[in-house]
mmCIF file of C-alpha atoms in Angstrom:
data_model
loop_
_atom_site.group_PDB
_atom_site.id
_atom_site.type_symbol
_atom_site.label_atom_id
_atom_site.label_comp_id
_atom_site.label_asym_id
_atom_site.label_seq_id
_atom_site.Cartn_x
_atom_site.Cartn_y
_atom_site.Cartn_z
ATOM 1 C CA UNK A 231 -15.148 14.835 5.916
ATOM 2 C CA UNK A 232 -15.660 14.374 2.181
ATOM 3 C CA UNK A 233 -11.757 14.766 1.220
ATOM 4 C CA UNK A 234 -10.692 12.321 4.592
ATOM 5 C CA UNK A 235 -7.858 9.954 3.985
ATOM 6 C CA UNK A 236 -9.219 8.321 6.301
ATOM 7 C CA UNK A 237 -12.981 6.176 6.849
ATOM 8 C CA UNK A 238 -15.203 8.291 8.563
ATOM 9 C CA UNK A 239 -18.528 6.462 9.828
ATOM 10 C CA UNK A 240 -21.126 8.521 11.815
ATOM 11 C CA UNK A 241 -23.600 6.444 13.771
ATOM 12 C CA UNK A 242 -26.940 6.920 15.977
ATOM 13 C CA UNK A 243 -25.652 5.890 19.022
ATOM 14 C CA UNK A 244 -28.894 4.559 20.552
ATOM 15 C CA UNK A 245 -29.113 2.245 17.152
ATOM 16 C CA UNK A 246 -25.468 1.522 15.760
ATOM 17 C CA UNK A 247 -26.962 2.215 11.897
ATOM 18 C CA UNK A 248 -24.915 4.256 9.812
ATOM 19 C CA UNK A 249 -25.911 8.402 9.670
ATOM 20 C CA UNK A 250 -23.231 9.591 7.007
ATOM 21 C CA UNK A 251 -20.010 8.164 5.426
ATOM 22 C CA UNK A 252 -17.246 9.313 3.758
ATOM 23 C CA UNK A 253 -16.247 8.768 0.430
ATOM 24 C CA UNK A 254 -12.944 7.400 0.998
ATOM 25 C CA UNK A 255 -14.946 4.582 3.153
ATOM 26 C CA UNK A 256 -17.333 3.793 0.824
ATOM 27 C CA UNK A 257 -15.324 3.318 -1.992
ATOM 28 C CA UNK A 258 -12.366 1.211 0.168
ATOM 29 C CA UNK A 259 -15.699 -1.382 0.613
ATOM 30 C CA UNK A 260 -16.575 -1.441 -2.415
ATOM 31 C CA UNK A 261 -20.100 -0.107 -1.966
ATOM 32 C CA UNK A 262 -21.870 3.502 -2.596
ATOM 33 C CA UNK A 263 -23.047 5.809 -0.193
ATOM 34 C CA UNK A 264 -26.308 4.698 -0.251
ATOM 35 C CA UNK A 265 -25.418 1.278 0.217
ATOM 36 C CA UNK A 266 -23.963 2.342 3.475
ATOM 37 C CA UNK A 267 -26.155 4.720 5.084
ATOM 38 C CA UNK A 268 -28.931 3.097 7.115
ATOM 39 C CA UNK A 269 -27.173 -0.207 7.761
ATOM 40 C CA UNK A 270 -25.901 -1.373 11.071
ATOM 41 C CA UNK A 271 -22.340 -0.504 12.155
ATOM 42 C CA UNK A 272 -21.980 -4.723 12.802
ATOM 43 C CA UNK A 273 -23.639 -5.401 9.147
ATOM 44 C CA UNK A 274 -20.635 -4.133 7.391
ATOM 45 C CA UNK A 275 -17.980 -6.458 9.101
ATOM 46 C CA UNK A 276 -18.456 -10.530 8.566
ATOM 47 C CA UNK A 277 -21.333 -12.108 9.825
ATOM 48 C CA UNK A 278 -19.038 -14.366 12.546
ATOM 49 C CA UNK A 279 -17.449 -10.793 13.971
ATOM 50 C CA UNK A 280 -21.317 -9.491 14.124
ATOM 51 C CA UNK A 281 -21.507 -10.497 17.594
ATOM 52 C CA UNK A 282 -18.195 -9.092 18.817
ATOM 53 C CA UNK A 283 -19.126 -5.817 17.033
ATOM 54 C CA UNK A 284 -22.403 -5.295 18.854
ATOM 55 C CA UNK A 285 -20.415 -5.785 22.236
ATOM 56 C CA UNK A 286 -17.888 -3.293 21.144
ATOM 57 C CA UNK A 287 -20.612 -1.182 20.350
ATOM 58 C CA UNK A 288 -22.735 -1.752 23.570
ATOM 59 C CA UNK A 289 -19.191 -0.820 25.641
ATOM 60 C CA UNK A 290 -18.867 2.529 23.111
ATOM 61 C CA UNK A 291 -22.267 3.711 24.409
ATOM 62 C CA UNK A 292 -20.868 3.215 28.102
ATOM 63 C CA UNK A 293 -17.945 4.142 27.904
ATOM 64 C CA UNK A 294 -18.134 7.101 24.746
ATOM 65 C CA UNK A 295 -14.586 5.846 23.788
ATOM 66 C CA UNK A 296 -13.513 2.742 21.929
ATOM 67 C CA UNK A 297 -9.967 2.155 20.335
ATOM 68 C CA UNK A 298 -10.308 -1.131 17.670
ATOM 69 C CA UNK A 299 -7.072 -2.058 16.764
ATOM 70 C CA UNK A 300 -7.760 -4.813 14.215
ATOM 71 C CA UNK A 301 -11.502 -5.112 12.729
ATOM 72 C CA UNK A 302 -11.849 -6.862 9.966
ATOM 73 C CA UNK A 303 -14.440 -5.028 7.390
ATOM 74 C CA UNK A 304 -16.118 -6.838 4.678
ATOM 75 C CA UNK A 305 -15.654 -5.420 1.408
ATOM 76 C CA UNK A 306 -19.203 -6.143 -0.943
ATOM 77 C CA UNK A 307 -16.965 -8.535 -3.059
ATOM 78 C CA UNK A 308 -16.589 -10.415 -0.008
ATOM 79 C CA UNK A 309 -12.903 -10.069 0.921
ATOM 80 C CA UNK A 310 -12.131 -8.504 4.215
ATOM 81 C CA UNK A 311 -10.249 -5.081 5.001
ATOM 82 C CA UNK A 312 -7.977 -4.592 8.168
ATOM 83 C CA UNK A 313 -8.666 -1.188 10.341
ATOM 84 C CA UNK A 314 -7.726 0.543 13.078
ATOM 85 C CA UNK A 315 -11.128 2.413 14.781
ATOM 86 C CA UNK A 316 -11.496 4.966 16.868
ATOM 87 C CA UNK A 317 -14.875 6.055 17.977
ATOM 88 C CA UNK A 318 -16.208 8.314 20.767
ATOM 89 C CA UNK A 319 -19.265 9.649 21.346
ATOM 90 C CA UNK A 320 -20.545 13.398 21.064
ATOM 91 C CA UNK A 321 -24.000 15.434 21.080
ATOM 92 C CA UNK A 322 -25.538 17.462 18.371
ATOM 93 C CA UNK A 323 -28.311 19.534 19.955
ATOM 94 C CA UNK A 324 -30.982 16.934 21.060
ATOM 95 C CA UNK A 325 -29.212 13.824 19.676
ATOM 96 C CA UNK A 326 -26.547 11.625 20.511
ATOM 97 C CA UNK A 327 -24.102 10.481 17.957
ATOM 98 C CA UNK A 328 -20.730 8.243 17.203
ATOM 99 C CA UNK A 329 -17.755 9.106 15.228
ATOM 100 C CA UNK A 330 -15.686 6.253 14.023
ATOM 101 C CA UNK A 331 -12.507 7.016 12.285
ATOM 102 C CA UNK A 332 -12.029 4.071 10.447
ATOM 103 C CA UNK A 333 -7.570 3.588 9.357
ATOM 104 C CA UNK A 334 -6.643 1.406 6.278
ATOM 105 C CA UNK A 335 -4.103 -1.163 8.077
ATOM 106 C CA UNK A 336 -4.345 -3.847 5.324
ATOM 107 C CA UNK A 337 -0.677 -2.730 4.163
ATOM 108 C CA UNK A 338 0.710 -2.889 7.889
ATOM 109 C CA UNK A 339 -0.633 -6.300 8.466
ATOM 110 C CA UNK A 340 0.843 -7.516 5.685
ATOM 111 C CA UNK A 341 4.585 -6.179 6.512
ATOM 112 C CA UNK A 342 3.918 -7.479 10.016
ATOM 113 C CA UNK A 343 3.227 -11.007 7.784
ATOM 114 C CA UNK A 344 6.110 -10.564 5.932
ATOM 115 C CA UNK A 345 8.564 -9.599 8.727
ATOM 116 C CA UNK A 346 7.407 -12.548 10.711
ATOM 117 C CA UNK A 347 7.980 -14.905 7.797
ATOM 118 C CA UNK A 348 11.398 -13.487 7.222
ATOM 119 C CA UNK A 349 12.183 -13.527 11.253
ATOM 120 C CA UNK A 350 11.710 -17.255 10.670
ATOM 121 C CA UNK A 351 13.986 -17.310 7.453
ATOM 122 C CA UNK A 352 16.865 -15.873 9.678
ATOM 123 C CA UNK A 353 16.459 -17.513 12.764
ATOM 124 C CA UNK A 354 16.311 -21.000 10.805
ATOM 125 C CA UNK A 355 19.327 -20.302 8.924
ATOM 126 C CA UNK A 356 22.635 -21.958 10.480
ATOM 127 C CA UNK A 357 25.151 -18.925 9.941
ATOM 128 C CA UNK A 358 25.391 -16.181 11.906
ATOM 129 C CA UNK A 359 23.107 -13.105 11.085
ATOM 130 C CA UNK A 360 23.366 -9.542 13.152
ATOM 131 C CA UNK A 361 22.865 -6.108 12.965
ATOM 132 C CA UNK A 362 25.355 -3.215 13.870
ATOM 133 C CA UNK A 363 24.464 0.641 14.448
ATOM 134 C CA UNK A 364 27.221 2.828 12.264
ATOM 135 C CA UNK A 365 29.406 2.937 15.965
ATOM 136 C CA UNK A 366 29.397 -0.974 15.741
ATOM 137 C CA UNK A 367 26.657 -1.454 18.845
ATOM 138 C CA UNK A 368 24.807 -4.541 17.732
ATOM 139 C CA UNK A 369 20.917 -4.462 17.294
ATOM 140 C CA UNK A 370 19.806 -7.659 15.902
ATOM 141 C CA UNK A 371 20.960 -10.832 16.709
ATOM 142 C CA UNK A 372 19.974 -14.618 15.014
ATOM 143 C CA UNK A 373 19.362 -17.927 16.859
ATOM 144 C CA UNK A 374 22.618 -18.754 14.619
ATOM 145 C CA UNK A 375 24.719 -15.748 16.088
ATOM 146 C CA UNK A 376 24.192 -17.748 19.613
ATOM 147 C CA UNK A 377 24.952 -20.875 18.105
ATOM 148 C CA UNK A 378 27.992 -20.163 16.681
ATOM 149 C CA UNK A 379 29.534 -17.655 19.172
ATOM 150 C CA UNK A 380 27.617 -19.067 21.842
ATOM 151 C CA UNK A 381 25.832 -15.767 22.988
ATOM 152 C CA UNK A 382 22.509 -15.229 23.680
ATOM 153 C CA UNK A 383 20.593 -12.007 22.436
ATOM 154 C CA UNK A 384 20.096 -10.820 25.752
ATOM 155 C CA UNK A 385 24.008 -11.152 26.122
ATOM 156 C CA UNK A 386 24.889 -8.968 22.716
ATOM 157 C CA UNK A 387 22.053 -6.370 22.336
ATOM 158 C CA UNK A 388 23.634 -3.264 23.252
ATOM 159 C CA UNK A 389 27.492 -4.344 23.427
ATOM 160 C CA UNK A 390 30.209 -3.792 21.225
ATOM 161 C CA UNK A 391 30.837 -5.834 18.157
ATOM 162 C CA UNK A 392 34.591 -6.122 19.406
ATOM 163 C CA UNK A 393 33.663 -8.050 21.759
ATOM 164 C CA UNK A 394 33.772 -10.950 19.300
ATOM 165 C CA UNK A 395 37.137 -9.292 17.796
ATOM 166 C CA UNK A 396 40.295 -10.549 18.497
ATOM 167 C CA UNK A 397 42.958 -7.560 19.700
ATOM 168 C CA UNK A 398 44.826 -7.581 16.314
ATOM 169 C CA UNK A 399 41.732 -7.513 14.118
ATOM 170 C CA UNK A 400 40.203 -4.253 15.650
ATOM 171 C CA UNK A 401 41.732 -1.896 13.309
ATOM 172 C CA UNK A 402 40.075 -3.637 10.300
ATOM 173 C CA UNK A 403 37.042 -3.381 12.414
ATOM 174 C CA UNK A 404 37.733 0.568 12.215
ATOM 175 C CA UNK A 405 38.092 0.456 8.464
ATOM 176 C CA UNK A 406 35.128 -1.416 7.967
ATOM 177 C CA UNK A 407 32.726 0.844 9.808
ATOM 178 C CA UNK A 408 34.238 3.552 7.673
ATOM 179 C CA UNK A 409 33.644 1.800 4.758
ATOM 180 C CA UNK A 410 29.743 1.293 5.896
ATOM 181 C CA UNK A 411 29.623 4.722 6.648
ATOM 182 C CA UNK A 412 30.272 5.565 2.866
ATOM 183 C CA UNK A 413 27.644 2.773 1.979
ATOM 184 C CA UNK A 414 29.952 0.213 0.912
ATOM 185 C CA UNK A 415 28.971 -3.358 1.177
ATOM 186 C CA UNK A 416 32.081 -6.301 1.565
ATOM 187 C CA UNK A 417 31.137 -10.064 0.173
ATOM 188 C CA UNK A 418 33.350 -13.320 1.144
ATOM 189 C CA UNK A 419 35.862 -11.035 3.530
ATOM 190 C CA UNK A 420 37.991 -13.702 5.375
ATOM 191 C CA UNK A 421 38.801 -13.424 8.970
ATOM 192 C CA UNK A 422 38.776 -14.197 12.812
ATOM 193 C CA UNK A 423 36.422 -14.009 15.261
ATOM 194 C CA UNK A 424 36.340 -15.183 19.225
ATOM 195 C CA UNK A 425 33.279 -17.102 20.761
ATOM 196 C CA UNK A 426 32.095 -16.686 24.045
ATOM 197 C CA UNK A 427 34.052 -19.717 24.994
ATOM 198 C CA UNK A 428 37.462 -17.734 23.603
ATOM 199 C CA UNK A 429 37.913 -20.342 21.097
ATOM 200 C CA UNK A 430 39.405 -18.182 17.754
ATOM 201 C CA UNK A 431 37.080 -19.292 14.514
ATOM 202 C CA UNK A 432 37.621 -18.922 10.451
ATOM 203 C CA UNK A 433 34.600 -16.648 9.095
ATOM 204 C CA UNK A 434 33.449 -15.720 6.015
ATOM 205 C CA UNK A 435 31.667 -12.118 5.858
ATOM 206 C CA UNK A 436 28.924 -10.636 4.086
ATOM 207 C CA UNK A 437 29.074 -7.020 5.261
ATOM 208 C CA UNK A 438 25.804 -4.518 3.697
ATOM 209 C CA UNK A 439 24.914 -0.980 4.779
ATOM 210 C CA UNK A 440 21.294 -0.436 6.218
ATOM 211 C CA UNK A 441 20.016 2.777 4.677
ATOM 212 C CA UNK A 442 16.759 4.758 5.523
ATOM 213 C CA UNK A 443 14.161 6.156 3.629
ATOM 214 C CA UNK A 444 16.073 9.119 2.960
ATOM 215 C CA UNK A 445 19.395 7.169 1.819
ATOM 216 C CA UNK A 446 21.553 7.933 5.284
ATOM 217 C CA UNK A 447 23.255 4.623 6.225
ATOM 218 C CA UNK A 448 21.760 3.751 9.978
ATOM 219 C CA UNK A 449 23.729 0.649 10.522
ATOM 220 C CA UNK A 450 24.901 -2.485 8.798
ATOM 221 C CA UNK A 451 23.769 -6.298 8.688
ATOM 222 C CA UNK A 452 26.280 -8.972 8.802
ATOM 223 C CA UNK A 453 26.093 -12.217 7.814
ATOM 224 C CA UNK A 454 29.263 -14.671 9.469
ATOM 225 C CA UNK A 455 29.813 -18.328 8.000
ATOM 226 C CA UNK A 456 31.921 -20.401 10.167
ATOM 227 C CA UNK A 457 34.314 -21.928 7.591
ATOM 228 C CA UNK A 458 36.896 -22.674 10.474
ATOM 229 C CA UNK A 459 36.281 -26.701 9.207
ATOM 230 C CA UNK A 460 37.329 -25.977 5.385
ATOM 231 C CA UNK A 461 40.066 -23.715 6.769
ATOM 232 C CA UNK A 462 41.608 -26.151 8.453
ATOM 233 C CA UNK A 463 41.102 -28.983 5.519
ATOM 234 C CA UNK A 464 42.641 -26.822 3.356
ATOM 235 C CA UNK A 465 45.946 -26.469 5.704
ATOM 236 C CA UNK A 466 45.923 -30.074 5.827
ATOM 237 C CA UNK A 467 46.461 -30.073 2.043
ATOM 238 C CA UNK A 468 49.084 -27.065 2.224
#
């Protein structure tokens, strides 16, 4: 209890205010211990979420079991903290009482933000940006992808990236897989791809390994810019 890296809350479960709390808990609010202990489990959330918290509580003391995925906590400066809780109900002797393990998830939220925002980024950007396991299976695929090969997501998840390859191109394909494999990344490579409609066009790639935590390259992202228009303007002036 007192090492937790986690928020530990015990309640009365007939009145919701706090029995105990755990350090780690206390100090992610902001408050002390005896701050805490005493007060309602809905006082220490914003006043506009007090409501919702007293149902959630009401349905805990039916039910004995509550998962919370997202409840916002109020620090004492004010600013709010995003947890995960999990609370069930258990009996000590003559008295009824309510666990809450109370998760940090202030970090995740904000990735989840951030992911979003960059999901945006991609899928407003007019080149083509996808994502290829180290066999060459894609896994991500951008609204630009389908508008300049003319494939939908649903239509590329899972395939082959050769199916965008012309015959004569596939070894380089090979070579550049190889090349991921070893964690090299390719800028500006020049070459030919085929569209859904089997029309053959000039792309520039951007080719970078995707590494895990641990270093070991998982995949690759790709970035394709159709330059078939400044290909063919600069034939004209050959």
């Amino acid at each position: 209890f007192e090492a937790a890296q986690d928020g530990v809350l015990i309640l009365d479960a007939e009145t919701g205010a706090v029995v105990a709390v755990n350090p780690f808990l206390y100090r992610l609010l902001g408050y002390t211990e005896a701050e805490i202990v005493g007060r309602k489990l809905w006082e220490l959330g914003r006043p506009r979420d007090a409501q919702a918290c007293r149902i959630v509580f009401r349905r805990l003391q039916q039910e004995k079991y509550v998962r919370y995925d997202d409840l916002p906590l109020q620090t004492k400066s004010g600013g709010a903290v995003a947890v995960e809780v999990v609370s069930n109900v258990y009996q000590v002797g003559q008295q009824t009482f309510i666990q809450c393990n109370v998760r940090d998830i202030t970090e995740l939220r904000e990735m989840e933000t951030a992911l979003i925002h960059f999901r945006a980024l991609v899928d407003s950007s007019s080149d083509a940006m996808m994502g290829k396991d180290p066999d060459g299976i894609i896994t991500s695929w951008s609204m630009g992808a389908q508008k300049i090969f003319g494939y939908s997501a649903d239509e590329m998840m899972g395939t082959s990236i050769l199916r965008l390859i012309p015959e004569g191109l596939r070894d380089d394909e090979r070579k550049m897989l190889e090349a991921i494999r070893r964690g090299e990344s390719m800028d500006g490579l020049s070459t030919v791809r085929r569209t859904k409609s089997g029309k053959l066009i000039d792309v520039s790639l951007t080719v970078c390994p995707i590494q895990d935590i641990d270093g070991k390259v998982i995949g690759a992202s790709l970035v394709a810019h159709d330059v078939t228009l400044r290909k063919q303007q600069e034939r004209e002036i050959e």
